[in-house]
mmCIF file of C-alpha atoms in Angstrom:
data_model
loop_
_atom_site.group_PDB
_atom_site.id
_atom_site.type_symbol
_atom_site.label_atom_id
_atom_site.label_comp_id
_atom_site.label_asym_id
_atom_site.label_seq_id
_atom_site.Cartn_x
_atom_site.Cartn_y
_atom_site.Cartn_z
ATOM 1 C CA SER H 110 -2.322 18.764 15.322
ATOM 2 C CA GLY H 111 -5.804 17.639 16.137
ATOM 3 C CA GLU H 112 -7.894 14.094 15.465
ATOM 4 C CA TRP H 113 -7.689 12.807 12.898
ATOM 5 C CA ASN H 114 -10.628 12.522 10.075
ATOM 6 C CA ARG H 115 -12.670 9.442 10.212
ATOM 7 C CA HIS H 116 -14.113 7.839 7.397
ATOM 8 C CA ASN H 117 -16.185 5.245 7.716
ATOM 9 C CA LEU H 118 -19.006 4.998 4.499
ATOM 10 C CA SER H 119 -20.941 1.475 3.642
ATOM 11 C CA LEU H 120 -22.140 1.127 -0.135
ATOM 12 C CA PRO H 121 -23.962 -2.583 -1.272
ATOM 13 C CA GLY H 122 -21.486 -4.685 -0.759
ATOM 14 C CA LEU H 123 -18.700 -2.468 0.039
ATOM 15 C CA GLN H 124 -17.672 -0.492 3.618
ATOM 16 C CA ILE H 125 -14.559 1.639 3.366
ATOM 17 C CA TYR H 126 -12.703 2.881 6.856
ATOM 18 C CA ASN H 127 -10.021 4.341 7.663
ATOM 19 C CA VAL H 128 -6.818 3.457 10.616
ATOM 20 C CA ASP H 129 -4.706 6.149 12.184
ATOM 21 C CA SER H 130 -1.716 6.067 11.797
ATOM 22 C CA TYR H 131 1.284 7.389 11.480
ATOM 23 C CA HIS H 132 3.946 9.759 9.254
ATOM 24 C CA ASP H 133 7.399 9.786 10.552
ATOM 25 C CA PRO H 134 8.177 6.547 13.525
ATOM 26 C CA HIS H 135 7.542 10.110 16.038
ATOM 27 C CA ASP H 136 3.960 9.930 16.155
ATOM 28 C CA GLY H 137 3.600 11.976 13.753
ATOM 29 C CA SER H 138 5.942 15.167 15.482
ATOM 30 C CA LYS H 139 7.816 15.260 12.283
ATOM 31 C CA LEU H 140 5.652 15.182 9.189
ATOM 32 C CA GLY H 141 2.410 14.076 11.636
ATOM 33 C CA LYS H 142 -0.504 11.537 10.181
ATOM 34 C CA ASN H 143 -1.844 9.465 7.942
ATOM 35 C CA SER H 144 -4.290 6.944 7.265
ATOM 36 C CA ILE H 145 -4.091 4.072 6.168
ATOM 37 C CA PHE H 146 -7.473 3.001 3.813
ATOM 38 C CA VAL H 147 -9.353 -0.212 4.096
ATOM 39 C CA LEU H 148 -11.375 -1.853 1.527
ATOM 40 C CA GLU H 149 -13.723 -5.118 2.851
ATOM 41 C CA MET H 150 -15.892 -5.908 -0.768
ATOM 42 C CA GLU H 151 -18.667 -8.113 -0.346
ATOM 43 C CA LYS H 152 -18.614 -10.096 -3.889
ATOM 44 C CA PRO H 153 -16.132 -11.208 -4.465
ATOM 45 C CA ARG H 154 -15.095 -10.899 -0.772
ATOM 46 C CA LEU H 155 -11.505 -9.442 -0.493
ATOM 47 C CA ARG H 156 -10.127 -6.653 1.590
ATOM 48 C CA ILE H 157 -7.759 -4.006 -0.299
ATOM 49 C CA VAL H 158 -5.776 -2.141 2.366
ATOM 50 C CA HIS H 159 -3.054 1.534 0.979
ATOM 51 C CA LEU H 160 -1.687 2.254 3.082
ATOM 52 C CA GLY H 161 -0.694 5.627 2.946
ATOM 53 C CA ASP H 162 2.587 7.396 3.310
ATOM 54 C CA LEU H 163 3.015 4.842 6.618
ATOM 55 C CA GLY H 164 6.185 6.013 8.124
ATOM 56 C CA HIS H 165 5.779 3.386 11.392
ATOM 57 C CA ARG H 166 5.921 -0.169 11.432
ATOM 58 C CA LEU H 167 2.021 -1.168 12.101
ATOM 59 C CA THR H 168 1.323 -1.642 16.113
ATOM 60 C CA GLU H 169 -1.582 -5.015 16.910
ATOM 61 C CA GLU H 170 -4.144 -2.605 17.881
ATOM 62 C CA GLN H 171 -3.854 -0.606 14.216
ATOM 63 C CA ARG H 172 -2.800 -4.605 12.813
ATOM 64 C CA ALA H 173 -6.169 -6.132 14.379
ATOM 65 C CA GLN H 174 -7.660 -3.131 13.099
ATOM 66 C CA ILE H 175 -6.380 -3.591 9.244
ATOM 67 C CA GLY H 176 -7.556 -7.292 9.141
ATOM 68 C CA LYS H 177 -6.889 -10.529 6.956
ATOM 69 C CA VAL H 178 -5.305 -8.385 4.184
ATOM 70 C CA ASP H 179 -5.583 -9.819 0.192
ATOM 71 C CA LEU H 180 -4.137 -6.969 -1.661
ATOM 72 C CA LEU H 181 -1.514 -4.300 -0.056
ATOM 73 C CA MET H 182 -0.151 -1.528 -1.045
ATOM 74 C CA ILE H 183 1.853 -0.794 0.394
ATOM 75 C CA PRO H 184 4.937 2.936 0.496
ATOM 76 C CA VAL H 185 8.790 1.386 -0.196
ATOM 77 C CA GLY H 186 10.739 4.748 -1.690
ATOM 78 C CA GLY H 187 11.390 5.141 1.838
ATOM 79 C CA TYR H 188 12.439 9.090 2.754
ATOM 80 C CA TYR H 189 9.718 10.261 3.483
ATOM 81 C CA THR H 190 8.474 6.725 4.392
ATOM 82 C CA LEU H 191 8.605 3.788 6.052
ATOM 83 C CA THR H 192 12.186 2.336 5.465
ATOM 84 C CA LEU H 193 12.626 -1.224 3.321
ATOM 85 C CA GLU H 194 13.719 -3.210 6.433
ATOM 86 C CA GLU H 195 10.189 -1.704 8.086
ATOM 87 C CA VAL H 196 8.374 -2.176 5.080
ATOM 88 C CA LEU H 197 9.903 -5.770 4.569
ATOM 89 C CA ALA H 198 8.239 -5.904 8.089
ATOM 90 C CA VAL H 199 4.878 -4.883 7.945
ATOM 91 C CA ILE H 200 4.319 -7.517 4.925
ATOM 92 C CA GLU H 201 5.864 -9.951 7.550
ATOM 93 C CA HIS H 202 2.629 -8.977 10.063
ATOM 94 C CA LEU H 203 -0.277 -8.580 8.069
ATOM 95 C CA GLN H 204 0.780 -11.525 5.169
ATOM 96 C CA PRO H 205 -1.012 -10.776 2.093
ATOM 97 C CA ARG H 206 -1.797 -12.374 -0.629
ATOM 98 C CA ALA H 207 -0.146 -9.596 -2.956
ATOM 99 C CA VAL H 208 1.782 -6.801 -2.309
ATOM 100 C CA ILE H 209 1.841 -3.182 -5.007
ATOM 101 C CA PRO H 210 4.394 -1.705 -4.254
ATOM 102 C CA VAL H 211 3.129 2.534 -4.116
ATOM 103 C CA HIS H 212 5.561 5.695 -3.200
ATOM 104 C CA PHE H 213 8.418 5.284 -4.908
ATOM 105 C CA ARG H 214 10.851 7.288 -7.708
ATOM 106 C CA THR H 215 9.831 6.653 -11.611
ATOM 107 C CA THR H 216 11.689 8.336 -14.735
ATOM 108 C CA HIS H 217 8.782 10.640 -14.613
ATOM 109 C CA ASN H 218 9.988 12.274 -10.992
ATOM 110 C CA PRO H 219 13.832 11.436 -11.204
ATOM 111 C CA HIS H 220 15.245 13.858 -9.202
ATOM 112 C CA THR H 221 13.173 12.826 -6.161
ATOM 113 C CA PRO H 222 15.291 11.161 -2.569
ATOM 114 C CA ILE H 223 12.883 8.734 -2.400
ATOM 115 C CA GLY H 224 14.181 4.948 -3.604
ATOM 116 C CA SER H 225 12.979 3.219 -7.001
ATOM 117 C CA VAL H 226 11.350 0.346 -6.775
ATOM 118 C CA GLU H 227 14.327 -1.796 -8.616
ATOM 119 C CA ASP H 228 15.733 -0.702 -4.720
ATOM 120 C CA PHE H 229 13.216 -2.833 -3.238
ATOM 121 C CA ILE H 230 12.918 -5.240 -5.444
ATOM 122 C CA CYS H 231 16.458 -6.055 -5.994
ATOM 123 C CA LEU H 232 17.096 -7.013 -1.577
ATOM 124 C CA ASN H 233 16.973 -10.755 -2.244
ATOM 125 C CA LEU H 234 12.854 -10.659 -0.739
ATOM 126 C CA PRO H 235 11.175 -13.593 -0.258
ATOM 127 C CA TYR H 236 8.639 -13.146 -2.328
ATOM 128 C CA GLN H 237 7.607 -14.147 -5.942
ATOM 129 C CA VAL H 238 8.097 -10.877 -7.924
ATOM 130 C CA LYS H 239 5.798 -10.505 -10.618
ATOM 131 C CA TYR H 240 5.939 -8.060 -13.134
ATOM 132 C CA LYS H 241 2.320 -6.718 -14.248
ATOM 133 C CA ASP H 242 -0.025 -4.391 -16.388
ATOM 134 C CA SER H 243 -1.141 -1.133 -15.398
ATOM 135 C CA ARG H 244 -4.517 -3.224 -14.398
ATOM 136 C CA VAL H 245 -5.570 -6.719 -12.643
ATOM 137 C CA CYS H 246 -8.296 -8.096 -12.514
ATOM 138 C CA LEU H 247 -8.862 -8.816 -8.626
ATOM 139 C CA THR H 248 -11.263 -11.756 -8.190
ATOM 140 C CA SER H 249 -10.412 -14.141 -4.727
ATOM 141 C CA GLN H 250 -9.594 -17.214 -6.921
ATOM 142 C CA GLU H 251 -6.782 -15.541 -8.862
ATOM 143 C CA LEU H 252 -4.811 -14.529 -5.383
ATOM 144 C CA PRO H 253 -2.323 -16.208 -4.645
ATOM 145 C CA ASP H 254 -1.695 -18.747 -1.800
ATOM 146 C CA GLN H 255 1.831 -17.294 -1.106
ATOM 147 C CA THR H 256 2.645 -13.650 -0.236
ATOM 148 C CA GLU H 257 3.485 -12.026 -3.646
ATOM 149 C CA ILE H 258 4.991 -8.811 -5.021
ATOM 150 C CA TRP H 259 3.162 -7.380 -7.793
ATOM 151 C CA VAL H 260 4.972 -4.713 -9.780
ATOM 152 C CA MET H 261 2.515 -2.623 -12.045
ATOM 153 C CA GLU H 262 2.947 -1.576 -15.185
ATOM 154 C CA TYR H 263 3.803 2.776 -14.524
ATOM 155 C CA MET H 264 1.668 5.308 -16.389
ATOM 156 C CA LEU H 265 2.203 8.625 -16.088
ATOM 157 C CA PRO H 266 -1.071 10.939 -15.741
ATOM 158 C CA ALA H 267 -1.431 12.109 -19.814
ATOM 159 C CA GLU H 268 -1.412 8.245 -20.050
ATOM 160 C CA TYR H 269 -4.734 7.543 -17.179
ATOM 161 C CA PRO H 270 -7.914 6.005 -19.577
ATOM 162 C CA GLY H 271 -10.159 9.229 -19.888
ATOM 163 C CA ASN H 272 -7.752 11.907 -19.454
ATOM 164 C CA THR H 273 -8.942 14.511 -22.313
ATOM 165 C CA SER H 274 -6.261 16.814 -20.894
#
């Protein structure tokens, strides 16, 4: 119900904005609205896109608003978000240099109905899969020329840097 919250934040060397989308393939009638967040950095020149809980293939208008993608964070657990077939279609349309799967079942949430990252990477993907630490240093030179899937090391909330609880 209502309009999306618009975000357009400019900081020195960084622009952040959102692209309207839905949490389901029925124009949000089942699960509501979703915002895709785009972060454009000047130095290094990078565009990072987090699809949030996207639940449908992207429209041409949404793809145009997103633009060229260097790093894409995409939900791969299905159920509440994209199907695995839709995940592959979105990656194919956006052609990012690197993809980080997000929103999947882990040992921390084993009873959730969403799929695991293994369910995604065992699909005989047309992309190289690389396993990374929980942090990566991004520069345009370090990003691959061809799309790669980066499976990040999972951290429990208590392991987050700076967590004092």
